[in-house]
PDB file of N, CA and C in Angstrom:
ATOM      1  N   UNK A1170      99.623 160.587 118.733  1.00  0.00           N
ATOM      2  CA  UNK A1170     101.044 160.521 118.601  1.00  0.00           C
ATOM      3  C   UNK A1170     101.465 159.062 118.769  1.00  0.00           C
ATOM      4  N   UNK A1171     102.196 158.656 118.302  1.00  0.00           N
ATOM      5  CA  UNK A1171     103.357 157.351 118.025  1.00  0.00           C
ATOM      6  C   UNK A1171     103.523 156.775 119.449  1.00  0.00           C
ATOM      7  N   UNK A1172     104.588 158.459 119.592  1.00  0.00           N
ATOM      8  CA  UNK A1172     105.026 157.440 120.934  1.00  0.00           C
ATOM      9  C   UNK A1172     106.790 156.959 120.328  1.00  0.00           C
ATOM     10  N   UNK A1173     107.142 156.798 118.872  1.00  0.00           N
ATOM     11  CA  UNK A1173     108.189 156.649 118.652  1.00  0.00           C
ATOM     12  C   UNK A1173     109.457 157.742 118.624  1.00  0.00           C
ATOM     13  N   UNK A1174     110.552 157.265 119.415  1.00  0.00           N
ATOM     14  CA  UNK A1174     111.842 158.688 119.647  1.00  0.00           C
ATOM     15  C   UNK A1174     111.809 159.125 118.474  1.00  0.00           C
ATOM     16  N   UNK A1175     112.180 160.199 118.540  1.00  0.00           N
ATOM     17  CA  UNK A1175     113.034 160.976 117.608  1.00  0.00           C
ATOM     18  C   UNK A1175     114.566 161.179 118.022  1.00  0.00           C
ATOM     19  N   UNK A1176     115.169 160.964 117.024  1.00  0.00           N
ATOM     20  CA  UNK A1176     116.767 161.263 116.652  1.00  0.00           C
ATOM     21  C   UNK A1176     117.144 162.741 116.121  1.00  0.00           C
ATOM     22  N   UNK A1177     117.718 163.461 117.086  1.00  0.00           N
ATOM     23  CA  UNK A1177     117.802 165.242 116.638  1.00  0.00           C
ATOM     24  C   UNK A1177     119.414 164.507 115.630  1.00  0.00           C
ATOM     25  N   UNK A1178     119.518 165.253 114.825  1.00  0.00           N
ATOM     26  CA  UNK A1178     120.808 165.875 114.031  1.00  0.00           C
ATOM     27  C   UNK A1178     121.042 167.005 113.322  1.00  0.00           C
ATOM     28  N   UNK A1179     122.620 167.207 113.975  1.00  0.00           N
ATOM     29  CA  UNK A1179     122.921 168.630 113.449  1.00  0.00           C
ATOM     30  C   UNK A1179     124.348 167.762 112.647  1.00  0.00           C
ATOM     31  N   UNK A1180     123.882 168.979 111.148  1.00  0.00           N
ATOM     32  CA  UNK A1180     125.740 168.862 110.140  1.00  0.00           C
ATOM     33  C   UNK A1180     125.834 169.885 110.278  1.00  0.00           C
ATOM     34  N   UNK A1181     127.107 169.595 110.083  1.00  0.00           N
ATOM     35  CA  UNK A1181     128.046 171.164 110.158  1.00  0.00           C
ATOM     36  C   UNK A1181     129.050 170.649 108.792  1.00  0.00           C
ATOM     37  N   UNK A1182     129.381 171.858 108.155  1.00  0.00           N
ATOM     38  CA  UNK A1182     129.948 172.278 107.281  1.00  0.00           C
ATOM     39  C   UNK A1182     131.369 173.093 107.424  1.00  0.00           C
ATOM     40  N   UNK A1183     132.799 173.099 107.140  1.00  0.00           N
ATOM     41  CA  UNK A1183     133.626 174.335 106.821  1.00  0.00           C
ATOM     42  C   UNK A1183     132.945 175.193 105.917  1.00  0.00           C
ATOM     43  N   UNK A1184     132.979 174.678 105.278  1.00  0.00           N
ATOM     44  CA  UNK A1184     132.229 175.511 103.609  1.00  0.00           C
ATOM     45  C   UNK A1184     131.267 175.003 103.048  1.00  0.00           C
ATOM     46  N   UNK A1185     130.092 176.177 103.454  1.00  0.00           N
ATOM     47  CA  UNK A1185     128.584 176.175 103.151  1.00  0.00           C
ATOM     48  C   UNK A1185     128.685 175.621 101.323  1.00  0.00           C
ATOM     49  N   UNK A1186     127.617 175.441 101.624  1.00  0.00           N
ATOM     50  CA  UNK A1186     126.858 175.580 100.172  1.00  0.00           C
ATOM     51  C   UNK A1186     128.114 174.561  98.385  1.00  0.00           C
ATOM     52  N   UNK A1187     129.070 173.908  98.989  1.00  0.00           N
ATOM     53  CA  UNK A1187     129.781 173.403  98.297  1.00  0.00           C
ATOM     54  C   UNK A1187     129.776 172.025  97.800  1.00  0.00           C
ATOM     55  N   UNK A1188     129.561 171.138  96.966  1.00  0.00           N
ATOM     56  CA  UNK A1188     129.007 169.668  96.816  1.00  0.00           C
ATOM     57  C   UNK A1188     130.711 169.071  97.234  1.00  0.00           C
ATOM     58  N   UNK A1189     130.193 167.965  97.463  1.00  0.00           N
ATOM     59  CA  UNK A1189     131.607 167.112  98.363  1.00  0.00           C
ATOM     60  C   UNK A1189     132.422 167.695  98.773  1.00  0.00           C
ATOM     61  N   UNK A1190     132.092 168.650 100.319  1.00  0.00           N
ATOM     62  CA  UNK A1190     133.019 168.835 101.052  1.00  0.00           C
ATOM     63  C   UNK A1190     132.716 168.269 102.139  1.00  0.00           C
ATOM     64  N   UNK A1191     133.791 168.378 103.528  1.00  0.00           N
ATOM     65  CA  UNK A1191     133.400 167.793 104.305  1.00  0.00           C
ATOM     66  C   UNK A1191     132.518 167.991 105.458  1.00  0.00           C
ATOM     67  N   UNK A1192     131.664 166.908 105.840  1.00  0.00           N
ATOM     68  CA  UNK A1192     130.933 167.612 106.927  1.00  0.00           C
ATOM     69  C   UNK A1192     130.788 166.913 108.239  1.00  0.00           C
ATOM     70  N   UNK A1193     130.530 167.176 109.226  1.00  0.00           N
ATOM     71  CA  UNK A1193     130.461 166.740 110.826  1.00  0.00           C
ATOM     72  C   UNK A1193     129.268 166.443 111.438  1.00  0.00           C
ATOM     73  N   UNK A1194     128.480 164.898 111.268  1.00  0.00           N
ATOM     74  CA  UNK A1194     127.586 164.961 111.433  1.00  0.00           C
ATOM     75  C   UNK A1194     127.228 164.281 113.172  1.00  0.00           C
ATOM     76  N   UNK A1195     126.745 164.972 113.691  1.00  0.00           N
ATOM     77  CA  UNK A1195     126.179 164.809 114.956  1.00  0.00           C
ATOM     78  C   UNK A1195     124.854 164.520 115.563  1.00  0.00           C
ATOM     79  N   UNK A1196     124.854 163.097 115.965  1.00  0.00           N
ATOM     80  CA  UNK A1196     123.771 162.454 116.061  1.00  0.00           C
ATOM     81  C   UNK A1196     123.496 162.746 117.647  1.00  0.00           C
ATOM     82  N   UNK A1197     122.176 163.052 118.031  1.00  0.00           N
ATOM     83  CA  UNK A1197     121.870 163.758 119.658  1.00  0.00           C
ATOM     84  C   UNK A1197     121.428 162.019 120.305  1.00  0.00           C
ATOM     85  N   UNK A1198     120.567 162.158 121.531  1.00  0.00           N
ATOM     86  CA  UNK A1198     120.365 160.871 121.748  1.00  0.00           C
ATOM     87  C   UNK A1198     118.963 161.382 121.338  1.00  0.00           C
ATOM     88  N   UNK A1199     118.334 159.933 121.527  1.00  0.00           N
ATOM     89  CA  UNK A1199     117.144 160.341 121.475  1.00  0.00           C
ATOM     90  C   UNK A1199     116.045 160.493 122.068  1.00  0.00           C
ATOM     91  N   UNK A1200     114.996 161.430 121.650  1.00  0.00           N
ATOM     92  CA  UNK A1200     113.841 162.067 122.576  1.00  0.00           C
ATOM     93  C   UNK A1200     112.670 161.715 122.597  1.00  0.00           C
ATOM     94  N   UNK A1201     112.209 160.994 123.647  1.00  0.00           N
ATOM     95  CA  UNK A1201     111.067 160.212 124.060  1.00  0.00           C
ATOM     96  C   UNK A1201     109.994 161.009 124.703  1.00  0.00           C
ATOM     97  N   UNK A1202     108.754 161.221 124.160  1.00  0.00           N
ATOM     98  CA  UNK A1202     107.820 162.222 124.532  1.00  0.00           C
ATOM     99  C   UNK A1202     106.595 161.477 124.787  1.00  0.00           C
ATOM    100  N   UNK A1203     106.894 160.337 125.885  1.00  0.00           N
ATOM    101  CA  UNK A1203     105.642 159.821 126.312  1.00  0.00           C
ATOM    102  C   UNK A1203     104.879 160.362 126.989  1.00  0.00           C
ATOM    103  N   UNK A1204     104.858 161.456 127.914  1.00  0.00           N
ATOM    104  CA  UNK A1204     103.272 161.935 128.011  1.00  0.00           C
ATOM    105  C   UNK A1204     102.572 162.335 126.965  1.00  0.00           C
ATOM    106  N   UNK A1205     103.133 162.174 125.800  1.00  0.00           N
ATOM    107  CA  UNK A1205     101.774 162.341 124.299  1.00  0.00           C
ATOM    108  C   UNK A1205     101.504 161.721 123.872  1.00  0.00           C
ATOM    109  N   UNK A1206     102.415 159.972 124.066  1.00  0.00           N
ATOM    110  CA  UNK A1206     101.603 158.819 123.866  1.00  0.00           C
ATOM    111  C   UNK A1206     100.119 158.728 123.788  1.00  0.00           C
ATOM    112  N   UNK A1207      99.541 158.067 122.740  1.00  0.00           N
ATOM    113  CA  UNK A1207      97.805 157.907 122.620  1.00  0.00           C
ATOM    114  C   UNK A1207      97.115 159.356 122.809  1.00  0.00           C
ATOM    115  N   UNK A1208      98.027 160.024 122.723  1.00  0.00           N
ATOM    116  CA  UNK A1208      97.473 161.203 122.786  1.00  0.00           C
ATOM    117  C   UNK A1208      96.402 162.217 121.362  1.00  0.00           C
ATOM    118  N   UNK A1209      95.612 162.594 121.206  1.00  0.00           N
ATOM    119  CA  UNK A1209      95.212 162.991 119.689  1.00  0.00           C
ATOM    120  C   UNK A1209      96.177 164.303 119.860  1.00  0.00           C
ATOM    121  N   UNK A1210      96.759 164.401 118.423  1.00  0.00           N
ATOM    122  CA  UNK A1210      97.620 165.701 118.237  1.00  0.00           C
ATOM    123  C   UNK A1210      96.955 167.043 118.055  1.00  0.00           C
ATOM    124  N   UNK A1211      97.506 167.782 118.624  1.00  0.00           N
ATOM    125  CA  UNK A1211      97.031 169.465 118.580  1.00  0.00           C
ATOM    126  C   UNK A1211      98.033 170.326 118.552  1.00  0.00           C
ATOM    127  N   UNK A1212      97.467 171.132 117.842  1.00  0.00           N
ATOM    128  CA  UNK A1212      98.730 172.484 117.061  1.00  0.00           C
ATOM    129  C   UNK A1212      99.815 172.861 118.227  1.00  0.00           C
ATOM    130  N   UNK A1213      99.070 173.227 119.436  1.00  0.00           N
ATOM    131  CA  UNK A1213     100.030 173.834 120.439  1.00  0.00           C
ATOM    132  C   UNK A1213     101.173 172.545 120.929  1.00  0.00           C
ATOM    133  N   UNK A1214     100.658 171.589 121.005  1.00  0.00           N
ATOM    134  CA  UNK A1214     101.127 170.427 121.184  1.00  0.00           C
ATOM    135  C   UNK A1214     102.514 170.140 120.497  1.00  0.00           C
ATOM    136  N   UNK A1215     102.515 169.932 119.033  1.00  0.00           N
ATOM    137  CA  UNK A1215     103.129 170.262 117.528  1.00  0.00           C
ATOM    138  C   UNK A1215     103.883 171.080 117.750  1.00  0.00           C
ATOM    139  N   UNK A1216     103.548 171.949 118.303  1.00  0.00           N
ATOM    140  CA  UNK A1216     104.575 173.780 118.187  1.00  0.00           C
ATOM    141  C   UNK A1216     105.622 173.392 119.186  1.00  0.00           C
ATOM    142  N   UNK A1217     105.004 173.059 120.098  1.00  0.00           N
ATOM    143  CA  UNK A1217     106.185 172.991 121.633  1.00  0.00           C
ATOM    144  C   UNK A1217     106.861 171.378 121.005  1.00  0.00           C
ATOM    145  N   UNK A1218     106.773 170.917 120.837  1.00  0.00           N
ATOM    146  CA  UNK A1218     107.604 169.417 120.941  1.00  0.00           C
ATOM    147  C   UNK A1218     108.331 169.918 119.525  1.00  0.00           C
ATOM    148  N   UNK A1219     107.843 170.249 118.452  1.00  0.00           N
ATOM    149  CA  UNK A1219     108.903 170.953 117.140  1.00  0.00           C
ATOM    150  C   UNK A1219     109.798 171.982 117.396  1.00  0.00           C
ATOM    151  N   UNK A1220     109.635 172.466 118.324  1.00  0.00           N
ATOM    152  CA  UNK A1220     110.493 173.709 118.745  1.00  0.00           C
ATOM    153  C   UNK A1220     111.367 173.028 119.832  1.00  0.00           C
ATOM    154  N   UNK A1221     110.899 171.748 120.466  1.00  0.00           N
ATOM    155  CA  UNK A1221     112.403 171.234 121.387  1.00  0.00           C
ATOM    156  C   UNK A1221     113.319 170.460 120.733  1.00  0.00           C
ATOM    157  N   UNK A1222     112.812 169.814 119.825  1.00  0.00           N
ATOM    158  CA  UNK A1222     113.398 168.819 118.911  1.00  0.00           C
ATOM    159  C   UNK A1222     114.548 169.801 118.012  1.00  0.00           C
ATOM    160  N   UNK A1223     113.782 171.419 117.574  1.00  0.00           N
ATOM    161  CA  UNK A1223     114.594 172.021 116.495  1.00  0.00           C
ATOM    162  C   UNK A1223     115.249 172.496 117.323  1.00  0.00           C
ATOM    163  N   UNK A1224     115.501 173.029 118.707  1.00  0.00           N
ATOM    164  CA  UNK A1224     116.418 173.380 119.330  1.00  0.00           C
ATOM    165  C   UNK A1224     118.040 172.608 120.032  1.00  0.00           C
ATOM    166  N   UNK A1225     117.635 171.507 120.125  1.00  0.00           N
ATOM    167  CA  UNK A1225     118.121 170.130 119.902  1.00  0.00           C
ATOM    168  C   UNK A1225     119.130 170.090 119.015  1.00  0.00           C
ATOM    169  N   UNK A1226     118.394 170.494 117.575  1.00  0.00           N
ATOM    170  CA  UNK A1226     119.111 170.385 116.685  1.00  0.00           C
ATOM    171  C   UNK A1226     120.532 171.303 116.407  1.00  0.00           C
ATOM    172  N   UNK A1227     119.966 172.615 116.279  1.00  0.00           N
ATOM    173  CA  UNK A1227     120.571 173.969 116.879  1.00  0.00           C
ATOM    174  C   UNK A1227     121.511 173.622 117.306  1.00  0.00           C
ATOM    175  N   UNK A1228     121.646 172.791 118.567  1.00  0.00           N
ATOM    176  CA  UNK A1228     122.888 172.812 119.264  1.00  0.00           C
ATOM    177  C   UNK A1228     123.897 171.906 119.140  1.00  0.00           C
ATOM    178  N   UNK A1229     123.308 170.681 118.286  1.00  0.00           N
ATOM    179  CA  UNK A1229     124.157 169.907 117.635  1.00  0.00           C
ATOM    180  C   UNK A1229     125.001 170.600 116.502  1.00  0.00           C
ATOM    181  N   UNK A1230     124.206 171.314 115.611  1.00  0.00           N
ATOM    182  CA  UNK A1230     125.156 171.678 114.585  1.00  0.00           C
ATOM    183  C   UNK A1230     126.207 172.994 115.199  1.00  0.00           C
ATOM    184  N   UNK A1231     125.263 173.602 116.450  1.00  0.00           N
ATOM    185  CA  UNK A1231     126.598 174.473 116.405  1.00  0.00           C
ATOM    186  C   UNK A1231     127.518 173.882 117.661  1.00  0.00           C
ATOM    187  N   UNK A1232     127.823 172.733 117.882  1.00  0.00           N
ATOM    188  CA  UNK A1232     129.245 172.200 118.141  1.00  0.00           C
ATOM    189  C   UNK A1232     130.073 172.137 117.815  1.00  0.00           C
ATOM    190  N   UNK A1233     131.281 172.494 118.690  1.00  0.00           N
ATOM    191  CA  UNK A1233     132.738 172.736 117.894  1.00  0.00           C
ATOM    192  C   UNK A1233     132.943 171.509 116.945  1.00  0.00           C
ATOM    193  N   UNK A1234     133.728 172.204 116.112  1.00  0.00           N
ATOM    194  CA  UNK A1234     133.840 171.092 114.961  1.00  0.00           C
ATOM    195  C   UNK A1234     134.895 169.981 115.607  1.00  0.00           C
TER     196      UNK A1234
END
């Protein structure tokens, strides 16, 4: 692993699925996962840090608008 943050973001939309409308984009801070520094990557590893990052995300987009 890197070792470099990741930046979670959630958009939010009024109205899904519509080209140029407006949207609310919410930038999280970002998430530093140095105990995996120099680390070699492994699936379980992958699963848990993708699943905090996408949860992250989750909660950015569902913030009040």
């Amino acid at each position: 692993m890197s070792g470099a943050p990741i930046v979670p973001v959630g958009i939010q939309s009024k109205s899904k699925y519509r080209p140029f409308s407006k949207v609310k984009i919410n930038i999280g801070k970002p998430m530093e996962f140095d105990e995996y520094k120099n680390q070699k990557s492994d699936r379980e590893i992958l699963k848990s840090l993708s699943k905090k990052v996408m949860d992250e995300m989750i909660r950015l987009t569902n913030e009040e608008i």
